[in-house]
mmCIF file of C-alpha atoms in Angstrom:
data_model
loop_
_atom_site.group_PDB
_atom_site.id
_atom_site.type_symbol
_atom_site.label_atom_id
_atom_site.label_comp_id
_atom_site.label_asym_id
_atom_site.label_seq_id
_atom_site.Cartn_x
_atom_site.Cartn_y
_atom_site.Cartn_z
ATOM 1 C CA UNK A 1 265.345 232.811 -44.774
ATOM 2 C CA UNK A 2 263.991 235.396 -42.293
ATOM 3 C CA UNK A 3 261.610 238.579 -43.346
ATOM 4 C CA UNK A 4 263.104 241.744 -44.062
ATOM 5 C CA UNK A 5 262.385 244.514 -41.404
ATOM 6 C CA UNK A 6 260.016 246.318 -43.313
ATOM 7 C CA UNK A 7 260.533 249.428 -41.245
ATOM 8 C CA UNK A 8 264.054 249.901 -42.882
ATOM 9 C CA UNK A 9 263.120 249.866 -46.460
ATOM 10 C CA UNK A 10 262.782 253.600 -46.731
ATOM 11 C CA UNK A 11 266.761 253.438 -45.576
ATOM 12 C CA UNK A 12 267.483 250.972 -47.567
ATOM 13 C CA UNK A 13 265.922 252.248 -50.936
ATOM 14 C CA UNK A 14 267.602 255.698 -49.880
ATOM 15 C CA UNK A 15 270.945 253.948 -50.384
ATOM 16 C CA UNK A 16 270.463 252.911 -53.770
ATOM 17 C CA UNK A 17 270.294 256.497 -54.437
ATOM 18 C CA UNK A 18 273.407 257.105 -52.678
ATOM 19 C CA UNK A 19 274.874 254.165 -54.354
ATOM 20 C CA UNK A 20 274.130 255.293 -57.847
ATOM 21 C CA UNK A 21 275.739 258.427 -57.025
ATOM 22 C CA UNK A 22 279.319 256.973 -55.830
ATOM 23 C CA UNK A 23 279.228 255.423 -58.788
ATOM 24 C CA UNK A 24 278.963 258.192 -60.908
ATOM 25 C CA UNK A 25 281.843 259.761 -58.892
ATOM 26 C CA UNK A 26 284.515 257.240 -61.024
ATOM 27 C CA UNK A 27 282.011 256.213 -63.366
ATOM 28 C CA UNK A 28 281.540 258.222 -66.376
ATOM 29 C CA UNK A 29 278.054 257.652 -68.228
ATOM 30 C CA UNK A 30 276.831 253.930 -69.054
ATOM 31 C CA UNK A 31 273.833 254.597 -66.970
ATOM 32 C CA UNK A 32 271.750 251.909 -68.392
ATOM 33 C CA UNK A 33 274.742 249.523 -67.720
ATOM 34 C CA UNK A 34 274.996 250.494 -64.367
ATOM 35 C CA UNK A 35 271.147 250.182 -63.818
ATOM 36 C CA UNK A 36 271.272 246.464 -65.385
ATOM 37 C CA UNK A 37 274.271 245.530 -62.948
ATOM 38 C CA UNK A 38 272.391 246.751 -59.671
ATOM 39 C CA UNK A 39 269.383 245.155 -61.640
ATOM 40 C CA UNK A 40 271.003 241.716 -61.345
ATOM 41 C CA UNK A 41 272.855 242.278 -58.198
ATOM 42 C CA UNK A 42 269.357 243.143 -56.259
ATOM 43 C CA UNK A 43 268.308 240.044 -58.123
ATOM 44 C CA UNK A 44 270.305 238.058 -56.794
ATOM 45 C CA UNK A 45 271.657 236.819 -60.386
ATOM 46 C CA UNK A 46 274.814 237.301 -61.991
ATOM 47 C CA UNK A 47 275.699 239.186 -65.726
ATOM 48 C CA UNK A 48 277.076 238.712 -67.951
ATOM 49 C CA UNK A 49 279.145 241.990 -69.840
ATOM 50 C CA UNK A 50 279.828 242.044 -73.309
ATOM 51 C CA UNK A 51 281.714 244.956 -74.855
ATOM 52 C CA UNK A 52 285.356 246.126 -76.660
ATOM 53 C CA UNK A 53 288.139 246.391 -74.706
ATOM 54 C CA UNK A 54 288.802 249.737 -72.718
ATOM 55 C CA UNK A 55 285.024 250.861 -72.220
ATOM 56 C CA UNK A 56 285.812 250.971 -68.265
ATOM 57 C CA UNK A 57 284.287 247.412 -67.254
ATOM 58 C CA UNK A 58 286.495 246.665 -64.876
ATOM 59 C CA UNK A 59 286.679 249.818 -63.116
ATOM 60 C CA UNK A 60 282.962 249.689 -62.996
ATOM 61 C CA UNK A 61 282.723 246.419 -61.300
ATOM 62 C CA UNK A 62 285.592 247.516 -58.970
ATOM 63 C CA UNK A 63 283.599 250.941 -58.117
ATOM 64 C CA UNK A 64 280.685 248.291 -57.394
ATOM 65 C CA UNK A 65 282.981 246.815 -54.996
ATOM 66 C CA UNK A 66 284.215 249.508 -53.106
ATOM 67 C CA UNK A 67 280.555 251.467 -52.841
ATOM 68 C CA UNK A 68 279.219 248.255 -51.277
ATOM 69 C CA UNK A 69 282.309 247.381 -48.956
ATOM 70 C CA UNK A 70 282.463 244.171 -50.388
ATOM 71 C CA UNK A 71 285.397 242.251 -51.178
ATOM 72 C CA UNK A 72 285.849 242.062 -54.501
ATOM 73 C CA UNK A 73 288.272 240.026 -56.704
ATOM 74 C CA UNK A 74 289.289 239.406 -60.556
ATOM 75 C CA UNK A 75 290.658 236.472 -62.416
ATOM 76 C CA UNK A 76 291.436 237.207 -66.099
ATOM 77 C CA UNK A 77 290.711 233.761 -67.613
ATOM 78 C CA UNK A 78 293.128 231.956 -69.869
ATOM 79 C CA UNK A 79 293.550 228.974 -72.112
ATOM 80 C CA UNK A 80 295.578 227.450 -69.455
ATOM 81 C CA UNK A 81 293.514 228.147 -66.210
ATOM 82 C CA UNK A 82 292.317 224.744 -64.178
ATOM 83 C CA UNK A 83 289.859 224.594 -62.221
ATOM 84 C CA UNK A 84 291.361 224.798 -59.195
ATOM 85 C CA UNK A 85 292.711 227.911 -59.680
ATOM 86 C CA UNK A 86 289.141 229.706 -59.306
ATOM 87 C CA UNK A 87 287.505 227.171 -56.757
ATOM 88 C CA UNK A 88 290.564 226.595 -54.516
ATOM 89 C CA UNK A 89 292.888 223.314 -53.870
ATOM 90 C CA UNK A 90 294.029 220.826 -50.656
ATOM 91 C CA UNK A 91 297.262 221.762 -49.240
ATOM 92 C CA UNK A 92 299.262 219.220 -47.248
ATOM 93 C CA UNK A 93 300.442 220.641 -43.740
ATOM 94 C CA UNK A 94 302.616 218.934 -41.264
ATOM 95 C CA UNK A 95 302.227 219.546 -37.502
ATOM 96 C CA UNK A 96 305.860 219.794 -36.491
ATOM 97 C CA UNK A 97 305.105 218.879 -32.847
ATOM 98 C CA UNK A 98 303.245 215.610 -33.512
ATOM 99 C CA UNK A 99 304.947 214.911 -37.042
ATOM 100 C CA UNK A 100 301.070 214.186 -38.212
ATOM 101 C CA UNK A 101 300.206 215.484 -41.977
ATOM 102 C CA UNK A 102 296.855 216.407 -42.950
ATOM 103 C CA UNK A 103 295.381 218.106 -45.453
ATOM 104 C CA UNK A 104 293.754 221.573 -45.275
ATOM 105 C CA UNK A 105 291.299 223.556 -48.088
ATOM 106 C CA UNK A 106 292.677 226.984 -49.466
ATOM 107 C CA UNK A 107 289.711 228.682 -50.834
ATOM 108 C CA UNK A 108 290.156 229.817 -54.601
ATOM 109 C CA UNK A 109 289.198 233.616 -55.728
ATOM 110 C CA UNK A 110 285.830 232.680 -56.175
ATOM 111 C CA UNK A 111 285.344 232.735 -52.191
ATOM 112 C CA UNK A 112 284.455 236.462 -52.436
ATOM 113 C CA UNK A 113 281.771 238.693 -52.559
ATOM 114 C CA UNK A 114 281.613 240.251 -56.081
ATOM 115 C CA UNK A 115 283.820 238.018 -58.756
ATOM 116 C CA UNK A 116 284.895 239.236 -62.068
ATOM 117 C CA UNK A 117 285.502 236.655 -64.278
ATOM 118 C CA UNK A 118 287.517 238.698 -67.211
ATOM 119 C CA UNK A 119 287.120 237.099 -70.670
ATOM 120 C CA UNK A 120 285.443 234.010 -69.697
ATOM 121 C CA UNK A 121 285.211 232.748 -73.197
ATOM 122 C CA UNK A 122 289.082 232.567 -73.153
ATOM 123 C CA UNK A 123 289.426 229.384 -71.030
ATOM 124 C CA UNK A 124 288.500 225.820 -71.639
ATOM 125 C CA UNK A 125 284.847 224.527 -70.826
ATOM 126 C CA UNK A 126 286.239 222.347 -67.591
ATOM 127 C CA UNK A 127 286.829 225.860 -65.926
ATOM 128 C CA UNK A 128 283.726 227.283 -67.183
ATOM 129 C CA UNK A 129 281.863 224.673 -65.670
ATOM 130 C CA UNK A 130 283.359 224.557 -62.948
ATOM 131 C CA UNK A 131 282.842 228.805 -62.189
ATOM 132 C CA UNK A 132 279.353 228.366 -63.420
ATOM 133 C CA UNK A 133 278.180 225.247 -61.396
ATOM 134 C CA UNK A 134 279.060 227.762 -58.358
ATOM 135 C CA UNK A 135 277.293 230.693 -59.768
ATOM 136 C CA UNK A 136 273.998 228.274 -59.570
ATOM 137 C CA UNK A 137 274.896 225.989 -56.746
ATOM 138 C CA UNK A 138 276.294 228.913 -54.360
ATOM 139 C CA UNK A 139 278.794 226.649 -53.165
ATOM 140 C CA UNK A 140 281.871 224.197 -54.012
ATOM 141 C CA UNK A 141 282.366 220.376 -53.619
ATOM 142 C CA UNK A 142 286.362 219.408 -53.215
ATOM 143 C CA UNK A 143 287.266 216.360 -51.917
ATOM 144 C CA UNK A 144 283.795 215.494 -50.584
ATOM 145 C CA UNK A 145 283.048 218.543 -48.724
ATOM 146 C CA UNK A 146 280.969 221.222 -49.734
ATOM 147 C CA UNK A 147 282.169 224.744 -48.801
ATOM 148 C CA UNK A 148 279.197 227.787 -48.985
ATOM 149 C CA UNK A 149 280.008 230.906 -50.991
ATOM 150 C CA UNK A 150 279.759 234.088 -49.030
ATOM 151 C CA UNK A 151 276.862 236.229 -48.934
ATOM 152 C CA UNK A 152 276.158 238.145 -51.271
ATOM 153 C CA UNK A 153 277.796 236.570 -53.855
ATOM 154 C CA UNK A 154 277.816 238.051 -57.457
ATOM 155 C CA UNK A 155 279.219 237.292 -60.773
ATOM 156 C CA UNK A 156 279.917 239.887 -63.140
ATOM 157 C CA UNK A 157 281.886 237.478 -66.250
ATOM 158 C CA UNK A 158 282.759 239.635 -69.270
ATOM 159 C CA UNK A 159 283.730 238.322 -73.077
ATOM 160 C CA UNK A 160 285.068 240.478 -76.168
ATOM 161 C CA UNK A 161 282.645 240.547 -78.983
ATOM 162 C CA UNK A 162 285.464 241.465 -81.259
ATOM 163 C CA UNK A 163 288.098 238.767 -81.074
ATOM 164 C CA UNK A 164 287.023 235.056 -81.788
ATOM 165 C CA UNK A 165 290.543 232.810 -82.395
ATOM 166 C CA UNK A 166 291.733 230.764 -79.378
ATOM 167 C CA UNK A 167 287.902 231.436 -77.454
ATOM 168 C CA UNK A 168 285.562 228.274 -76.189
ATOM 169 C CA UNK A 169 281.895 230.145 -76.512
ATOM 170 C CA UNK A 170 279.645 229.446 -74.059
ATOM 171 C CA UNK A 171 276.962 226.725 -74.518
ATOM 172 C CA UNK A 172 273.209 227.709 -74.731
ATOM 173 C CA UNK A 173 272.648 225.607 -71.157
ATOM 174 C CA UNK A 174 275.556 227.766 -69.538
ATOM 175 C CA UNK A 175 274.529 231.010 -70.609
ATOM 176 C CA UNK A 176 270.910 230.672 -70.000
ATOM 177 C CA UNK A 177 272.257 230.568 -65.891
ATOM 178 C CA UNK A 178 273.470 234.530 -66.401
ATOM 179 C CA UNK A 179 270.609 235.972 -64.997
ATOM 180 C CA UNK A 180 270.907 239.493 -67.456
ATOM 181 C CA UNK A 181 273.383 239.923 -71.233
ATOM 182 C CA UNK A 182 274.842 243.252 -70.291
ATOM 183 C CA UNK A 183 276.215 245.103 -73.826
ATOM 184 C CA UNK A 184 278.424 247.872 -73.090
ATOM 185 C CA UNK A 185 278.855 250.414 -75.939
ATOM 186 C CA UNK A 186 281.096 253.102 -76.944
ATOM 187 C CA UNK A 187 279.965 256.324 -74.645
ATOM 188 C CA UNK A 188 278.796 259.295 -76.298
ATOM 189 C CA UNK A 189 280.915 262.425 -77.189
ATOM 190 C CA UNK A 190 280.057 264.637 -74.413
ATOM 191 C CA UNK A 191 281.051 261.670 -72.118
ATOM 192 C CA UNK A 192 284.081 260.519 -74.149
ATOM 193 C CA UNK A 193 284.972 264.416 -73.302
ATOM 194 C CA UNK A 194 284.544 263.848 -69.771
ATOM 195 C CA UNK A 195 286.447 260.736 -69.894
ATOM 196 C CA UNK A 196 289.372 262.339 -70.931
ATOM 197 C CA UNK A 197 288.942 265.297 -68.943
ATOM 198 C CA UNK A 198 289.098 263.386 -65.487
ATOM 199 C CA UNK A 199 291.274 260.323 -66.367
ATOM 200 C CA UNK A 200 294.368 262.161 -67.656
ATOM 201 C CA UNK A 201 294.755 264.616 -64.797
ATOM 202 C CA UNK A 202 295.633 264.693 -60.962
ATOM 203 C CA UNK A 203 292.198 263.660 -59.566
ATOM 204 C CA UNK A 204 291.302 260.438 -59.242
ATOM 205 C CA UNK A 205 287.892 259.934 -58.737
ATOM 206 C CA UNK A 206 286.919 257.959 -55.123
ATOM 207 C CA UNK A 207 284.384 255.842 -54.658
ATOM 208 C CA UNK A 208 282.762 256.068 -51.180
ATOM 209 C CA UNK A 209 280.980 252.827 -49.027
ATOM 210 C CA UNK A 210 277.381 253.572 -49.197
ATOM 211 C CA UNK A 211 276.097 250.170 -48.625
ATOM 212 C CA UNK A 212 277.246 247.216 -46.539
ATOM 213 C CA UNK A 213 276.557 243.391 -47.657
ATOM 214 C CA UNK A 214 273.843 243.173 -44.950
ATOM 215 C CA UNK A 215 271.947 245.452 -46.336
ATOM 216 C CA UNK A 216 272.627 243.949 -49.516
ATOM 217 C CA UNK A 217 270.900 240.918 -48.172
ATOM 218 C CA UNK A 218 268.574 242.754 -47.039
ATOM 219 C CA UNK A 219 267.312 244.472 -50.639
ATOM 220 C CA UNK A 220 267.467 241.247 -52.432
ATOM 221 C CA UNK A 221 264.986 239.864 -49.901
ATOM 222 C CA UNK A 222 262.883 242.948 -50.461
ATOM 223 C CA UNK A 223 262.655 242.704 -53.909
ATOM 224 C CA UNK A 224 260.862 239.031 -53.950
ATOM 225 C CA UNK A 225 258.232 240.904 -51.890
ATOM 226 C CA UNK A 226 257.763 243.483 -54.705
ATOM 227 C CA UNK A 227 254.416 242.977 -56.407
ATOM 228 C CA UNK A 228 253.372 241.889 -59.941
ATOM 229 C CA UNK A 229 249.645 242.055 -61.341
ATOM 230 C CA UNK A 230 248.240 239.170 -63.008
ATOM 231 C CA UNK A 231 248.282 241.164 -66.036
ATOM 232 C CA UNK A 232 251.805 241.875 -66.183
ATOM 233 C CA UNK A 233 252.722 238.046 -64.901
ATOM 234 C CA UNK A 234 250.683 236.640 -67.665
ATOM 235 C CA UNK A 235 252.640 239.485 -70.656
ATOM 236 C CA UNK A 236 255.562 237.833 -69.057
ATOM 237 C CA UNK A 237 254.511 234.243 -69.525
ATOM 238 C CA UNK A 238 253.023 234.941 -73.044
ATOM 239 C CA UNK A 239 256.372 237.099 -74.178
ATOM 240 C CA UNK A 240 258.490 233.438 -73.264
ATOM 241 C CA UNK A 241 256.337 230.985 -74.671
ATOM 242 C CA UNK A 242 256.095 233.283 -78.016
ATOM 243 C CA UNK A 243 259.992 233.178 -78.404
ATOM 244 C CA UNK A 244 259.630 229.865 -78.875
ATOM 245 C CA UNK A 245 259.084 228.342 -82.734
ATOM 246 C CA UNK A 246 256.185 226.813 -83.569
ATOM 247 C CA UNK A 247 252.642 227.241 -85.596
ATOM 248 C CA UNK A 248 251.254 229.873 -83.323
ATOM 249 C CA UNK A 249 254.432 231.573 -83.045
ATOM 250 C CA UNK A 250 255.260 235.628 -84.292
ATOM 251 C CA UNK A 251 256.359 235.215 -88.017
ATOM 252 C CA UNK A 252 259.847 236.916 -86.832
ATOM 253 C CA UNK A 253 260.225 233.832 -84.402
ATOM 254 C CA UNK A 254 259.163 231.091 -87.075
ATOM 255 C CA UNK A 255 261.775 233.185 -89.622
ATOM 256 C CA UNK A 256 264.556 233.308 -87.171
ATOM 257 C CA UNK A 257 264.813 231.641 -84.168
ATOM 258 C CA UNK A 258 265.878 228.046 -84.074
ATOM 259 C CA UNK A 259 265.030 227.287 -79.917
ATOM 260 C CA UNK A 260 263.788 230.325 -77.925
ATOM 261 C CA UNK A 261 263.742 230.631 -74.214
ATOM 262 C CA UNK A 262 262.981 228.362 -71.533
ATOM 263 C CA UNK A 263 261.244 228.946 -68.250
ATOM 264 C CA UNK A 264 263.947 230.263 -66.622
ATOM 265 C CA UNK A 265 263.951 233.272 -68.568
ATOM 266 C CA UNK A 266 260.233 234.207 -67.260
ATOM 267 C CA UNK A 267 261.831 233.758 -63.959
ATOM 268 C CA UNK A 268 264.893 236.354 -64.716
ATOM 269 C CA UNK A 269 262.229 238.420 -66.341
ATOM 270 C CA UNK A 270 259.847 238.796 -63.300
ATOM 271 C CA UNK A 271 263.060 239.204 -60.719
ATOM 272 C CA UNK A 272 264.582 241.810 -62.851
ATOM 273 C CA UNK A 273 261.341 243.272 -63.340
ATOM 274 C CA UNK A 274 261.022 243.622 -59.557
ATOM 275 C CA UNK A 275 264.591 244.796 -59.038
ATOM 276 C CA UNK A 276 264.116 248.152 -61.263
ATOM 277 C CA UNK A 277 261.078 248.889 -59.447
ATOM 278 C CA UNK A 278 262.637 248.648 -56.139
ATOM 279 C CA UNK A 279 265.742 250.508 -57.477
ATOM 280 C CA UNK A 280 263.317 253.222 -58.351
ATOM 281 C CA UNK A 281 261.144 253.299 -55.599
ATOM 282 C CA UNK A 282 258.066 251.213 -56.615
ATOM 283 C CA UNK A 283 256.789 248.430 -54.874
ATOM 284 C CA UNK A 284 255.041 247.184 -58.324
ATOM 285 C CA UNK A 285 256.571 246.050 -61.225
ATOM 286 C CA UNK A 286 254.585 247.171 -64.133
ATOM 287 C CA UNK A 287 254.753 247.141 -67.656
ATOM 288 C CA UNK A 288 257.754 249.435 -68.710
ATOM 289 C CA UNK A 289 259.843 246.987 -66.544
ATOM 290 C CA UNK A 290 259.395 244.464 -68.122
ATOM 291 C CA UNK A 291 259.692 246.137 -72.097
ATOM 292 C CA UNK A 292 263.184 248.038 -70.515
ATOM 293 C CA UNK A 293 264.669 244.545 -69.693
ATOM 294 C CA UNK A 294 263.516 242.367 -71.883
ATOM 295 C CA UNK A 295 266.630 242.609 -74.298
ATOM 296 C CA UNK A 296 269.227 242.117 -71.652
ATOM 297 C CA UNK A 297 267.235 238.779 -69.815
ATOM 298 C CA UNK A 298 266.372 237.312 -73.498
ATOM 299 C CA UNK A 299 269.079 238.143 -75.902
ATOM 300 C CA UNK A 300 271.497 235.136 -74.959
ATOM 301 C CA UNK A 301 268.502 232.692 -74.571
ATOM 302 C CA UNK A 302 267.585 232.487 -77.451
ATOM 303 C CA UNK A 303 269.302 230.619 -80.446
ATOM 304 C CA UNK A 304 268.952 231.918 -83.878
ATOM 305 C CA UNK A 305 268.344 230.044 -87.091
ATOM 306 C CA UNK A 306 271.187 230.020 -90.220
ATOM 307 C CA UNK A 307 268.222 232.103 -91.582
ATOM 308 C CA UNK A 308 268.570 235.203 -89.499
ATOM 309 C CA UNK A 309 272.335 234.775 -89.731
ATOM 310 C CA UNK A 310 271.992 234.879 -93.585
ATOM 311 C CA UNK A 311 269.743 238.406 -93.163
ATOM 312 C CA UNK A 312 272.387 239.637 -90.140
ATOM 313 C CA UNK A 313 269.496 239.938 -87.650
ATOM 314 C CA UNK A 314 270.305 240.258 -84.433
ATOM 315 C CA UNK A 315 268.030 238.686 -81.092
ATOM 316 C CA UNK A 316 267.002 242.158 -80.492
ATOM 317 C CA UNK A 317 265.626 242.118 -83.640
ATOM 318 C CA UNK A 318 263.377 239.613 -82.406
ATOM 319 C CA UNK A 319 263.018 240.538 -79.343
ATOM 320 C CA UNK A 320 262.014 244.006 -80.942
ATOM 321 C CA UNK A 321 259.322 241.871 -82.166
ATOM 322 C CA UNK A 322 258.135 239.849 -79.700
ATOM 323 C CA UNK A 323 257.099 243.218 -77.875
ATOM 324 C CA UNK A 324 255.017 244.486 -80.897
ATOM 325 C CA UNK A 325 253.148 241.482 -81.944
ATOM 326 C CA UNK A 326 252.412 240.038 -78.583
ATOM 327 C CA UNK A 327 249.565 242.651 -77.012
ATOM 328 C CA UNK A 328 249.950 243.936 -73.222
ATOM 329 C CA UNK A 329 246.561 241.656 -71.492
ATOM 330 C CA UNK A 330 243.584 244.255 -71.184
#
């Protein structure tokens, strides 16, 4: 992968600004949202969205689309969706000259640029696994041939907290590869208000193209370059390894976690980390990163016990505190 030019990250960080404001032109509110989703899109990861129906997820991933001239497509996922109808299948063609047949690949949906995969939890585990091997793997095997995914490529899956009959939840392995848990709540009055205000007249709001996917490219590349201090590496490391039960571990971790998180999630941790600082102009990750993103990279890594259940504690209960009783390194 070659270097960023470093003499167009002013530009490019100048965008995100720009980008933050076309989405605010169709998005109403759900700021923090929208900071996690360009959080995991300059991260290179994917999200995962959790939320009640009509809280405008779609249209916000759509916006995303259309401010970053990307293609974007949306499968809404049910019980009966194979495979094949994401990643893509062989047709069989017949040249009418020659009379020879052969067969040819038509790419699925997932052969896009931004993918939302619309109640996830709704289909069968065959089709999960097969979405989520290409959210990790970047590409797709058919028929012996591997095909690359387009770059950038981004995930945004959501799933309906509400609503639990006919749903296959996701296993602990398959989540942890969701680089941020994204929970979308109900908006506040003054923006309910403004919901209603500019959804039930003439105006619809536009989203322009700010960004292009090169510079997309681009960003992500810039943000592995963003620095983090020993100090705030080594919070990081201590943070994951105290989720984790055991002797040494926080008494709200021994109470009510049953398997914590794995290395990965110190991974997402330190790229998200670096993501918000780029997204707000720092070059350094520091602290406050880390404490501001902690709940969306850790809440669906971590597995709690019948225990917390019983006492209807929540993992950002303990992530809550994992943050007090593990000290920032002087």
């Amino acid at each position: 992968m070659t270097s960023p030019d470093a003499s167009a990250l002013p530009q490019h960080i100048a965008r995100l600004g720009e980008l933050r404001q076309a989405l605010a032109q169709a998005v109403v509110g759900q700021s923090t949202v929208v900071e996690q989703l360009l959080i995991g899109l300059l991260a290179g990861g994917h999200c995962l969205l959790e939320g009640a129906p009509g809280l405008g997820k779609t249209l916000l991933v759509r916006s995303l689309g259309q401010a970053l001239a990307l293609q974007f497509r949306r499968v809404q996922f049910t019980p009966d969706l194979m495979p094949s109808d994401i990643l893509g299948t062989e047709l069989l063609e017949e040249d009418h000259g020659t009379g020879h047949r052969h067969f040819r690949f038509q790419p699925g949906p997932i052969f896009t640029n931004l993918l939302l995969a619309d109640e996830l939890n709704r289909t069968p585990p065959k089709t999960q696994a097969a979405l989520l091997e290409a959210m990790q793997e970047r590409t797709v095997s058919y028929a012996g041939t591997t095909y690359s995914l387009p770059a950038p490529f981004f995930v945004l899956a959501t799933q309906n907290p509400i609503e639990q009959a006919g749903t296959y939840p996701l296993p602990e392995a398959q989540l942890d590869r969701f680089l941020l848990h994204v929970r979308v709540d109900y908006p506040s009055e003054a923006e309910e208000r403004d919901i209603l205000l500019h959804t039930t007249g003439t105006h619809s709001g536009s989203v322009p193209q700010v960004m292009d996917g090169d510079t997309v490219v681009a960003l992500q590349q810039h943000v592995r370059e963003v620095h983090v201090g020993e100090d705030v590496l080594t919070w990081i490391n201590r943070l994951v390894r105290a989720s984790r039960p055991g002797p040494d571990a926080p008494e709200a971790v021994r109470q009510w976690v049953k398997w914590g998180a794995g290395p990965r999630a110190g991974q997402s941790l330190v790229l998200a980390a670096k993501a918000r600082a780029l997204l707000q102009g720092r070059f350094a990750a520091t602290r406050e990163d880390v404490a501001a993103l902690a709940a969306p990279v850790m809440r669906h890594r971590l597995l709690l016990s019948f225990a917390a259940e019983a006492e209807q504690k929540r993992p950002e209960d303990v992530i809550e505190a994992l943050l007090a009783a593990v000290p920032f390194p002087a």
